[in-house]
Coordinates of C-alpha atoms in Angstrom, one line a residue:
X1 CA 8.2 -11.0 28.6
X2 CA 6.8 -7.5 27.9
X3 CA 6.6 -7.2 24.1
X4 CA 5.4 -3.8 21.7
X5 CA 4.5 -3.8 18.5
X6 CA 4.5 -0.1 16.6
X7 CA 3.3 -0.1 12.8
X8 CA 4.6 3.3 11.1
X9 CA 1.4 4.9 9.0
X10 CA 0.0 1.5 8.3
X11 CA -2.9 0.8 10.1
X12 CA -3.8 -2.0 8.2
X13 CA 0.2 -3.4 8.6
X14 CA -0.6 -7.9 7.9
X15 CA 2.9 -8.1 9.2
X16 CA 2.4 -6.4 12.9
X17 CA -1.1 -8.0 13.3
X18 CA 0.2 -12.0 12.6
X19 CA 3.0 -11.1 14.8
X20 CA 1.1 -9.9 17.5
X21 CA -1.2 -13.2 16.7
X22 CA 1.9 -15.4 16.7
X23 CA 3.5 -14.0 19.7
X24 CA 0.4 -14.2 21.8
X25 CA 0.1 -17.5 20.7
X26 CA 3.2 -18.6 21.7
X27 CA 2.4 -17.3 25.6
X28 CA 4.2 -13.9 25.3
X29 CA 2.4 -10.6 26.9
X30 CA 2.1 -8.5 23.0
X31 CA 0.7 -5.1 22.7
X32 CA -0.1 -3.3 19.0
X33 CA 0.5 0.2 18.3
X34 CA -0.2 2.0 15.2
X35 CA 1.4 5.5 14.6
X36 CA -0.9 7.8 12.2
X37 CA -2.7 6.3 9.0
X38 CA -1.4 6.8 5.7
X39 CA -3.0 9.4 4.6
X40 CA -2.3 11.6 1.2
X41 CA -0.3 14.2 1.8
X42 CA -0.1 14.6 5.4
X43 CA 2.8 14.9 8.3
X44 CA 2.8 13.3 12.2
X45 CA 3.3 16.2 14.8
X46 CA 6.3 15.8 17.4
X47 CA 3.2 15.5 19.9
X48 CA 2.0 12.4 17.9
X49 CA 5.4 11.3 18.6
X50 CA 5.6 12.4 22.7
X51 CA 2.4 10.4 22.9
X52 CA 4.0 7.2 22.1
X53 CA 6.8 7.4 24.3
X54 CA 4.9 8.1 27.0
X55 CA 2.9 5.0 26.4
X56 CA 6.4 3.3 26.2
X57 CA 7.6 4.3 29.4
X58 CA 4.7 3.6 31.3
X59 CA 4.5 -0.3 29.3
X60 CA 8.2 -0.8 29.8
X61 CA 8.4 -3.5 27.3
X62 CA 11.4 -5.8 27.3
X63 CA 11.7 -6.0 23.4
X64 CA 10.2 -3.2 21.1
X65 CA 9.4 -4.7 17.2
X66 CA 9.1 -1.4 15.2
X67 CA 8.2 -2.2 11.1
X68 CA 9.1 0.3 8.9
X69 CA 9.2 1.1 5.1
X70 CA 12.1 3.5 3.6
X71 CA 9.6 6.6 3.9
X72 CA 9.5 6.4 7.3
X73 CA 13.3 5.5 8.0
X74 CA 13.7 9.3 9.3
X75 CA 10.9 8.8 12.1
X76 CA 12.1 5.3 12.8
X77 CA 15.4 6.7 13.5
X78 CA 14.7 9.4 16.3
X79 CA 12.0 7.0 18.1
X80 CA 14.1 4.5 18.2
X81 CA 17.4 7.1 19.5
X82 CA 14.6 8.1 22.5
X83 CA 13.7 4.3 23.2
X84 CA 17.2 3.9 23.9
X85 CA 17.8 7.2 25.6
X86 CA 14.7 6.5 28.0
X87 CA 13.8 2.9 28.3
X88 CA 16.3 -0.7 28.8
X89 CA 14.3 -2.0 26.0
X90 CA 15.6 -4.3 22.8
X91 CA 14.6 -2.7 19.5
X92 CA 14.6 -4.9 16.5
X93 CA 13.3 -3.4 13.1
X94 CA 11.4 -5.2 11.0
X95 CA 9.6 -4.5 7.0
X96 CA 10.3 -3.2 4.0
X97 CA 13.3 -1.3 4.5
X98 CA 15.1 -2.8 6.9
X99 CA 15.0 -6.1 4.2
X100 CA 16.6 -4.1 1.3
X101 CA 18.2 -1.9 3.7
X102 CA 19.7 -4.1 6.2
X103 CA 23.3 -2.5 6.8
X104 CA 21.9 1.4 7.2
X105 CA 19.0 -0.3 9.4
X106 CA 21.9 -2.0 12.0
X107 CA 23.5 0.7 12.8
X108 CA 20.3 2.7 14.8
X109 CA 18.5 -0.9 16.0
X110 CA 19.6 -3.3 18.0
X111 CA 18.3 -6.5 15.4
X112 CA 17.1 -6.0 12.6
X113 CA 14.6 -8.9 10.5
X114 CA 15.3 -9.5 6.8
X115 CA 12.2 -11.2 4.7
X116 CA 9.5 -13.1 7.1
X117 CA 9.5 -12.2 10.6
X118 CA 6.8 -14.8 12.3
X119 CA 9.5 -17.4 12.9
X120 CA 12.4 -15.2 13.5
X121 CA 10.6 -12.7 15.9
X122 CA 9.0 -16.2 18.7
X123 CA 13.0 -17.0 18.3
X124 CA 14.1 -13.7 19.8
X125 CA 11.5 -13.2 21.9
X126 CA 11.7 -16.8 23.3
X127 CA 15.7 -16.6 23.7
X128 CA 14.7 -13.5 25.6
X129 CA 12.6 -14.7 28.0
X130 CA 15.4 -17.6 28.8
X131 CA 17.5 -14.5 29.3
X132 CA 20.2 -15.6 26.9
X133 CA 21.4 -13.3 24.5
X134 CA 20.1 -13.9 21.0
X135 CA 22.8 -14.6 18.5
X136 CA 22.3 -17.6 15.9
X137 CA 18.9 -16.3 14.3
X138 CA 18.1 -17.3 10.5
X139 CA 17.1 -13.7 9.4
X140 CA 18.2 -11.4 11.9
X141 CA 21.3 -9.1 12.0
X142 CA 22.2 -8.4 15.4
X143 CA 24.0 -5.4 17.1
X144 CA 26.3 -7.0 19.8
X145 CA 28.2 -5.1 21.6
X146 CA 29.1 -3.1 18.2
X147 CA 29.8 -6.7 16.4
X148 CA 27.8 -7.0 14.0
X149 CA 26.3 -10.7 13.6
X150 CA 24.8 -11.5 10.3
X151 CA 22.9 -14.4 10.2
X152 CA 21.5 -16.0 6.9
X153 CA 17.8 -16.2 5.5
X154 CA 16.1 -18.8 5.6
X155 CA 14.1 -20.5 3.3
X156 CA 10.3 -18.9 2.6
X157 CA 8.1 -20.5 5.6
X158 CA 4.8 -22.3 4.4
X159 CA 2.3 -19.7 4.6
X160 CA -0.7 -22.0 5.0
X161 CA 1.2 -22.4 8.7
X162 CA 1.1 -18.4 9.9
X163 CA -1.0 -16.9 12.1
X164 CA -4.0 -15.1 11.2
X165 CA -3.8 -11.4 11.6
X166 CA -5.7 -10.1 14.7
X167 CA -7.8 -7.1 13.6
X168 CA -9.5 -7.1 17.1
X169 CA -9.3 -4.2 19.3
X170 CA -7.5 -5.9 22.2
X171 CA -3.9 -4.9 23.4
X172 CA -4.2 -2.2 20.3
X173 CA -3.8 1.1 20.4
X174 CA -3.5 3.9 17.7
X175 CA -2.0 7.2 17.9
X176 CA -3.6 10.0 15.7
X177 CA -4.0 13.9 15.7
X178 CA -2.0 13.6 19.2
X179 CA -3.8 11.2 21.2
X180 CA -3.8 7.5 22.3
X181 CA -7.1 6.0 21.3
X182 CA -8.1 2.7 22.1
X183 CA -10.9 2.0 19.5
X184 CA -8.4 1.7 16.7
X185 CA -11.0 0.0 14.3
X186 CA -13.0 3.2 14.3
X187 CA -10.0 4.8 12.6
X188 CA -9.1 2.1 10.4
X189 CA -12.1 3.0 7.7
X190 CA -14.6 5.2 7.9
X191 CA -16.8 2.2 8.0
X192 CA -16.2 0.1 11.3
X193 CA -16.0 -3.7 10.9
X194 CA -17.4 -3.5 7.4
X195 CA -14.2 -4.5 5.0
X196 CA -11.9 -7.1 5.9
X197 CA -8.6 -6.7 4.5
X198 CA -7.0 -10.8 3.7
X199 CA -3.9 -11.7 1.5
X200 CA -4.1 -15.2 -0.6
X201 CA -0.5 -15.1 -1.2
X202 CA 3.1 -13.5 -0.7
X203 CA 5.1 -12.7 -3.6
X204 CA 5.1 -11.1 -6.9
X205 CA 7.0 -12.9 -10.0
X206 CA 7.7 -9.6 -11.6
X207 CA 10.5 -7.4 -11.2
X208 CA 9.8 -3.5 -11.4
X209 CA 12.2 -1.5 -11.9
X210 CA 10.7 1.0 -9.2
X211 CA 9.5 -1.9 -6.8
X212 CA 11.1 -3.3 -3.2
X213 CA 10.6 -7.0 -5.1
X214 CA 13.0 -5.5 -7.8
X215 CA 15.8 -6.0 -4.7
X216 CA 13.8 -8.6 -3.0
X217 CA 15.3 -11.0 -6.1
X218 CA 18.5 -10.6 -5.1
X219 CA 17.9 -11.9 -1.3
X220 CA 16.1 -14.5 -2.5
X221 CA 17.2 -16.8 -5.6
X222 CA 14.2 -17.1 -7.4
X223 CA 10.9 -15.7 -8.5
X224 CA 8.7 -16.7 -4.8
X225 CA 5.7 -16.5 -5.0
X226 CA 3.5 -18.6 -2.5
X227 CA 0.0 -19.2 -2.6
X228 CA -2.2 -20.3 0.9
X229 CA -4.2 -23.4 -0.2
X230 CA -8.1 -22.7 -0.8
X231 CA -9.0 -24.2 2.5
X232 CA -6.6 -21.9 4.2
X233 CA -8.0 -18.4 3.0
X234 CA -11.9 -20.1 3.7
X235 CA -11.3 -20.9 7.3
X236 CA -9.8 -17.7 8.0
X237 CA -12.9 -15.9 5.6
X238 CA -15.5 -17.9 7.7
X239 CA -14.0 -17.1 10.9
X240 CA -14.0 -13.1 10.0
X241 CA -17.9 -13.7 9.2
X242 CA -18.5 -15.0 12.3
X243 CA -16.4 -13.0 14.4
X244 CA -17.5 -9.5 12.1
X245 CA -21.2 -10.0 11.4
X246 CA -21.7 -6.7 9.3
X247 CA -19.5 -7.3 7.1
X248 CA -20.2 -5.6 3.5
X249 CA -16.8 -6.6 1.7
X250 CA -13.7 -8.8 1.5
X251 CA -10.9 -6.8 0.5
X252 CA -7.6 -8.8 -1.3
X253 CA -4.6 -7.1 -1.4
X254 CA -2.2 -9.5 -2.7
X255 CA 0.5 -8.0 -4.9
X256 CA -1.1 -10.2 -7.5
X257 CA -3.6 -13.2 -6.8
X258 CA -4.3 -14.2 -10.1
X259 CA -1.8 -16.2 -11.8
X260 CA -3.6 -19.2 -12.4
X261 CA -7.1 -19.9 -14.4
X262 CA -7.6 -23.3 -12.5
X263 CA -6.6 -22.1 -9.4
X264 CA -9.4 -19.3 -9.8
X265 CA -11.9 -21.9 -11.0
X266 CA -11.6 -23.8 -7.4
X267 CA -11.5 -20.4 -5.6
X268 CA -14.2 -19.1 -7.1
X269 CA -16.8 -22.3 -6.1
X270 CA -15.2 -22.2 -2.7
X271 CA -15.6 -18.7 -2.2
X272 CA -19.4 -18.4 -3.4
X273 CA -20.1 -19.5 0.1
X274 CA -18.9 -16.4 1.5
X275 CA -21.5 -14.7 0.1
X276 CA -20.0 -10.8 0.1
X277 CA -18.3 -9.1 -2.8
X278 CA -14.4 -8.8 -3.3
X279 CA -11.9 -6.6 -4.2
X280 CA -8.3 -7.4 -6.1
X281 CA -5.6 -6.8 -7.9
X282 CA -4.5 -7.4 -11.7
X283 CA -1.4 -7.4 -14.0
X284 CA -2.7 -7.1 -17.5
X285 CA -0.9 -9.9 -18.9
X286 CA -3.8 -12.0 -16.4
X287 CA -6.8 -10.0 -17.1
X288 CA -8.9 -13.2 -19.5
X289 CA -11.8 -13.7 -19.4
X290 CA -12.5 -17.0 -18.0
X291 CA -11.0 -15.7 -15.0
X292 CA -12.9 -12.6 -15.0
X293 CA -16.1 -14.2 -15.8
X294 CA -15.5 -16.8 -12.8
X295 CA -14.5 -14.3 -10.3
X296 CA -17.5 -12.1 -11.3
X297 CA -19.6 -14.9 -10.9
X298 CA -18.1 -15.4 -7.2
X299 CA -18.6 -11.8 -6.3
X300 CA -15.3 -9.9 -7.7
X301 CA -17.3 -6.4 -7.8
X302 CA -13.6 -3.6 -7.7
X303 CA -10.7 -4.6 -9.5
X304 CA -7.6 -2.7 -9.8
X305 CA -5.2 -2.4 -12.7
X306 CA -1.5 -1.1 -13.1
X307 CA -1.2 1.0 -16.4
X308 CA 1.8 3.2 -15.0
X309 CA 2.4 5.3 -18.2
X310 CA 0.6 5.5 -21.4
X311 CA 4.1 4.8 -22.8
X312 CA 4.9 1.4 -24.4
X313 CA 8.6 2.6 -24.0
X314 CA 8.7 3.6 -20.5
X315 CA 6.9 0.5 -19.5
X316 CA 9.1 -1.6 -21.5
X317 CA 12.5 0.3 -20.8
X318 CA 12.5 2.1 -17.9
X319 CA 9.5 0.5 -15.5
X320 CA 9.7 -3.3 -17.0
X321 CA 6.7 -4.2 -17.6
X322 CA 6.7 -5.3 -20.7
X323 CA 2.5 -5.0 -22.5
X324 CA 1.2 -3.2 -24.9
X325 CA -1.6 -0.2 -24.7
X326 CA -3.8 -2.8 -26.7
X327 CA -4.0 -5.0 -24.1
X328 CA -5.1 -2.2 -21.9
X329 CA -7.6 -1.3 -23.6
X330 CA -8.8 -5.0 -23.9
X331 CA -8.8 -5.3 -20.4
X332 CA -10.7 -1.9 -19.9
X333 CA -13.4 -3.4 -22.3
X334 CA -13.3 -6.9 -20.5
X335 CA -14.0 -4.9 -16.9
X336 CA -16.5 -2.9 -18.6
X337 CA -18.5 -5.8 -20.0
X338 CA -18.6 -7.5 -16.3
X339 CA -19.8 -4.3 -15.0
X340 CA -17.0 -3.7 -12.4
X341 CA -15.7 -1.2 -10.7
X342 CA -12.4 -0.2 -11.8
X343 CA -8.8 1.2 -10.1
X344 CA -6.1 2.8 -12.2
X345 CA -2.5 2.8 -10.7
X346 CA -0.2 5.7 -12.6
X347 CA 3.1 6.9 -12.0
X348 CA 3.7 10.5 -12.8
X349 CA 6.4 13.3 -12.3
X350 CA 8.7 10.9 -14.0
X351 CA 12.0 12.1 -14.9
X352 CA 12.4 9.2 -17.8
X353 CA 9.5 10.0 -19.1
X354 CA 9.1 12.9 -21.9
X355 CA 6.2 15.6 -22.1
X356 CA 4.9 13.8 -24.7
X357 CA 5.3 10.7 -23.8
X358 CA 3.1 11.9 -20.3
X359 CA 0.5 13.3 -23.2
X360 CA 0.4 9.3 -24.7
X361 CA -0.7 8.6 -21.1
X362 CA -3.8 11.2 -21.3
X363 CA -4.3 9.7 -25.1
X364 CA -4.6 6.0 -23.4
X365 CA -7.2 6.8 -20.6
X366 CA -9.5 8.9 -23.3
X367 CA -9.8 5.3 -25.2
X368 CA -10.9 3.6 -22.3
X369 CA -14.3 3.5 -21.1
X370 CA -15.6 5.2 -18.3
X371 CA -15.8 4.9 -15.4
X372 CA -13.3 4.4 -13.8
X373 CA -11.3 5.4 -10.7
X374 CA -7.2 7.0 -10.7
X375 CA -4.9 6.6 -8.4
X376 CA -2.2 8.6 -9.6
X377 CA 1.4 8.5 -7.7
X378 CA 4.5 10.7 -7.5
X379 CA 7.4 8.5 -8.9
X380 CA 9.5 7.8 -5.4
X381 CA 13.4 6.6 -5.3
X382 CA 13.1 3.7 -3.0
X383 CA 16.7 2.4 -1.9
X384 CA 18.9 0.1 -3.6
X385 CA 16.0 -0.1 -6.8
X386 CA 17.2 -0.8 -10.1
X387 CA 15.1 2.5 -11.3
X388 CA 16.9 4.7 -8.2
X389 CA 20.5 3.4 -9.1
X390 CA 19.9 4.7 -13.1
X391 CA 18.4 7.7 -11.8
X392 CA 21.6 8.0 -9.7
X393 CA 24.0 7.4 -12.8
X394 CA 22.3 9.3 -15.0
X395 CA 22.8 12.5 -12.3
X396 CA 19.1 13.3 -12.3
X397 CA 18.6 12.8 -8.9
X398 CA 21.3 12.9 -5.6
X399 CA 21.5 10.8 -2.5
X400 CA 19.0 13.1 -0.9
X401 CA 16.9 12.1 -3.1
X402 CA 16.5 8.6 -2.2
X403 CA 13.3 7.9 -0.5
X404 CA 15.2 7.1 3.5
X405 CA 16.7 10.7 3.1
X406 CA 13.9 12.5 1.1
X407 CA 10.6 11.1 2.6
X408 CA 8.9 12.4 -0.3
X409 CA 5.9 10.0 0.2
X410 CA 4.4 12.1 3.5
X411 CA 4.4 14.8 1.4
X412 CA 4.0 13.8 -2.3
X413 CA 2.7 10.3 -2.1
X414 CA -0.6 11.4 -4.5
X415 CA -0.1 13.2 -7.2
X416 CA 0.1 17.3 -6.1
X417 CA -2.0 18.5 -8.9
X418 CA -1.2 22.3 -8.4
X419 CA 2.6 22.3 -7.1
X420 CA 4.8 24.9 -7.5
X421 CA 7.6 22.8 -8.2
X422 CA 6.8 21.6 -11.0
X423 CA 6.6 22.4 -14.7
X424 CA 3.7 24.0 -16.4
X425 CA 3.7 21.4 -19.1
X426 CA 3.4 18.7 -16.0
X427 CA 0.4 21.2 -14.2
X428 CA -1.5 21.3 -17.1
X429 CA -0.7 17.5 -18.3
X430 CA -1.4 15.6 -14.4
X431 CA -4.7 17.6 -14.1
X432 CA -6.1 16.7 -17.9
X433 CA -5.2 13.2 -16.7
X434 CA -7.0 13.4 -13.6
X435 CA -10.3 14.5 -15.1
X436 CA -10.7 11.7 -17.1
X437 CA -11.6 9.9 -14.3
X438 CA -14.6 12.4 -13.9
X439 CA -17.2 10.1 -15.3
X440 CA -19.9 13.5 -16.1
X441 CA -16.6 15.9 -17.9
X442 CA -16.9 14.5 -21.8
X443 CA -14.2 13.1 -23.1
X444 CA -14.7 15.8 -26.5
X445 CA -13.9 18.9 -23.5
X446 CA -11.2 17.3 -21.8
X447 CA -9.7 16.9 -25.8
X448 CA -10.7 20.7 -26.5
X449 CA -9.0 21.6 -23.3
X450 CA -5.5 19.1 -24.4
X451 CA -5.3 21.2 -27.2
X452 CA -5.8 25.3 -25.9
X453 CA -2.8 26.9 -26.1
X454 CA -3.6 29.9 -23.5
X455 CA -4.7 27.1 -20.9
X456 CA -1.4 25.3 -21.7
X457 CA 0.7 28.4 -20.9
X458 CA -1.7 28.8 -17.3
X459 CA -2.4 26.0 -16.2
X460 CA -3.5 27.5 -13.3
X461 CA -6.8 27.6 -15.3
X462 CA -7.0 24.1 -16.0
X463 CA -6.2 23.6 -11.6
X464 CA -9.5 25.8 -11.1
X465 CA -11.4 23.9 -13.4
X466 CA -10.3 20.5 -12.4
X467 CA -11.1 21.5 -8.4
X468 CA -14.5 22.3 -9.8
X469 CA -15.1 19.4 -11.4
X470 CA -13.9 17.3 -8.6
X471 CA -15.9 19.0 -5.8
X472 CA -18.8 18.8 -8.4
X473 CA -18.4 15.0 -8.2
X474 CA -18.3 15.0 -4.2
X475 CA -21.4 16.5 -4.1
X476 CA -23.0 14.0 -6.5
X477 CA -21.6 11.2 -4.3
X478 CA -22.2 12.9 -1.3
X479 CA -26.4 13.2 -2.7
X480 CA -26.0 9.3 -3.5
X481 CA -24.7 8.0 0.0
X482 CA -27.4 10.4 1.8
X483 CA -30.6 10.3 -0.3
X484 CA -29.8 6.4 -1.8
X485 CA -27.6 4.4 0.5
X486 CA -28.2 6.7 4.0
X487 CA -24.7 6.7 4.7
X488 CA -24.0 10.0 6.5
X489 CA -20.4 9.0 7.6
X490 CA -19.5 8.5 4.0
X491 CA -20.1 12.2 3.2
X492 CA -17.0 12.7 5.5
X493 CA -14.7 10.6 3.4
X494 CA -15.2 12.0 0.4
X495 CA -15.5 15.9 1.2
X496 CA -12.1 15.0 3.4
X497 CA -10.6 13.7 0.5
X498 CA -10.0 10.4 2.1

């Protein structure tokens, strides 16, 4: 049983590589390919896309597992209209999209996975193999015929029983800048082997308004969140040491890990033993600090934080997520004091959002102490949200504006600081905002700048000047890594905008 794997832009996709763990586990012949990184701002070739039919044809798999989010729904489509045009393969779709998206998602694949795939996916491959035709699978629609067969969802599995992901380089392959390359690790960061991506859990208790778990809540009845017991996430951490031995970092990228001040207490004694630093994720409503003061102590060294909007009433009303901008600032202080390094996560270009409600955004970042780091996103229309479906009522946006159609993310996932499509009020607002995260531009010029009235009316100015400051801070970087830390390769990143 010939099986491929195909991640969309996600190179570091948890669900293809415990799939490709489970089914080779389970005795079938599994191969891994990952189309393009996601990188900001940029768009596959059709040759990127001849390249990995090619490698179909000449594989001729017997089932083709292709995992998706709504962004990439477009190229999903016409690969999976050539598999069937040139190859006798199955195609079952699997991800983000095809879960809120199941009935859009039938009609081009042949199955299609809703929620957790690693028990659904050894059932369909296994009924395969038997050569019976699948048909009673918990979590899988399936295209029969044209009879449509939909199947319930089962019940979360225990996620202290999944496979660990496979981040080796064997039966993987990557497709980038129109080739097939077989090193995909050397692609996967600029520094090889060096972080190693892990999730402690599945689930996020809240409900955003703009988020896939905002439709996620009505597939499943309750708030599920599922944390892997301590010993789970230390065998696979020591098995990563052994198998990566230069390995500078652990990398968590749980929606949100922390919940739970004794759960962080036994974590943090376990994970001492590891002996590397960490990254992870926050909700402010978690940031204390007993848990920040433990998790420093066990090598938390990056943290990142979702502010969103500056605006108490957009988080409140339109985003739901329901804190205050003293809180923020609480937590800004409390990361401070632990000397860590800090992420931002903002939403801009928001269409509920006011001019000057944007300008409370730029107020809140000049009361928080630097430094700190921005990663600021272009609001997206994700299907079936609660946030897409008001934006739909309310006429401000159109079908084609939904995220499957648009695919605004390959061009407009960061932030376009200088587009000509938006307002100068929005120019001159996003680029204040991103210079506060310049740690050497003084919060008193960034203020004088908020308030010049020519720069206001050009913003094209303020674009010049931020591009200055920005390259300014490259450089400085780029003297640190070669003169203090010797690391030529991280020059790279930084002057590619990576």
């Amino acid at each position: 049983m010939k099986i491929i794997l195909i991640a969309l832009y996600d190179v570091n996709s948890f669900g293809i590589r415990i799939l490709h763990n489970t089914l080779s586990k389970a005795g079938h012949d599994v191969e891994s390919v990952f189309f393009n990184k996601m990188k900001t701002n940029q768009y596959h070739s059709t040759t990127d896309i001849d390249v990995l039919l090619d490698f179909l044809k000449q594989r001729a798999p017997d089932l083709i597992g292709i995992s998706l989010r709504s962004s990439f729904f477009q190229l999903a489509t016409h690969i999976t209209r050539q598999i069937k045009e040139n190859l006798k393969a199955t195609v079952i779709w699997g991800g983000t999209h095809p879960t809120i998206s199941p009935e859009e998602s039938i009609q081009i694949a042949d199955m299609v996975c809703i929620g957790e795939g690693e028990e659904a996916i050894l059932e369909v491959a296994d009924s395969l193999r038997m050569g019976n035709q699948p048909r009673k699978i918990a979590n899988v629609l399936i295209n029969y015929n044209k009879e449509i067969i939909r199947n319930p969802v089962r019940s979360p599995i225990d996620i202290d029983k999944v496979a660990f992901p496979d981040w080796s380089n064997e039966d993987k392959y990557f497709i980038y800048d129109n080739q097939l390359l077989v090193d995909c690790n050397s692609e996967l960061n600029i520094y090889k082997d060096k972080y190693y991506p892990i999730m402690a859990s599945r689930g996020c208790p809240y409900s955003c308004t703009y988020c896939c778990n905002n439709v996620y809540k009505d597939i499943y009845s309750k708030s599920n969140i599922r944390k892997r017991s301590i010993n789970n996430i230390m065998e696979e951490l020591v098995l990563a040491k052994k198998t990566y031995p230069h390995l500078e970092r652990i990398v968590f990228s749980d929606d949100m890990m922390v919940t739970n001040e004794q759960w962080v207490k036994d974590f943090s004694v376990e994970f001492k033993r590891i002996q590397l630093p960490f990254n992870c994720q926050f909700i402010p409503v978690y940031v204390k600090e007993p848990i920040i003061r433990a998790l420093r102590n066990a090598g938390m060294s990056t943290v990142t934080m979702g502010i969103q909007s500056g605006s108490e009433r957009v988080r409140k009303e339109v985003f739901k997520r329901n804190y205050n901008n003293n809180l923020i600032i609480k937590c800004a202080k409390l990361f401070k004091k632990y000397k860590l390094n800090v992420n931002y996560d903002l939403i801009l270009d928001n269409p509920f959002e006011t001019h000057r409600e944007t300008k409370m955004t730029l107020d809140l970042l000049l009361e928080i102490p630097p430094p700190y780091h921005l990663r600021m996103y272009s609001l997206i229309y994700f299907p079936h949200t609660e946030l897409t479906q008001a934006a739909l009522d309310k006429g401000i946006i159109g079908p084609d504006d939904v995220e499957d159609v648009k695919q605004k993310a390959l061009k407009e996932w960061r932030v376009n600081l200088d587009s000509e499509t938006k307002s100068k009020e929005m120019i001159f607002l996003n680029n204040l905002i991103s210079m506060t995260a310049i740690g050497f531009v003084p919060r008193w010029y960034i203020s004088f700048l908020s308030n010049n009235t020519i720069i206001k009316k050009n913003p094209v100015i303020l674009v010049y000047i931020n591009r200055m400051f920005i390259t300014m801070g490259r450089i400085k970087k780029g003297i640190y890594y070669v003169f203090i830390k010797r690391d030529f390769k991280m020059i790279i990143k930084y002057f590619n905008g990576k």
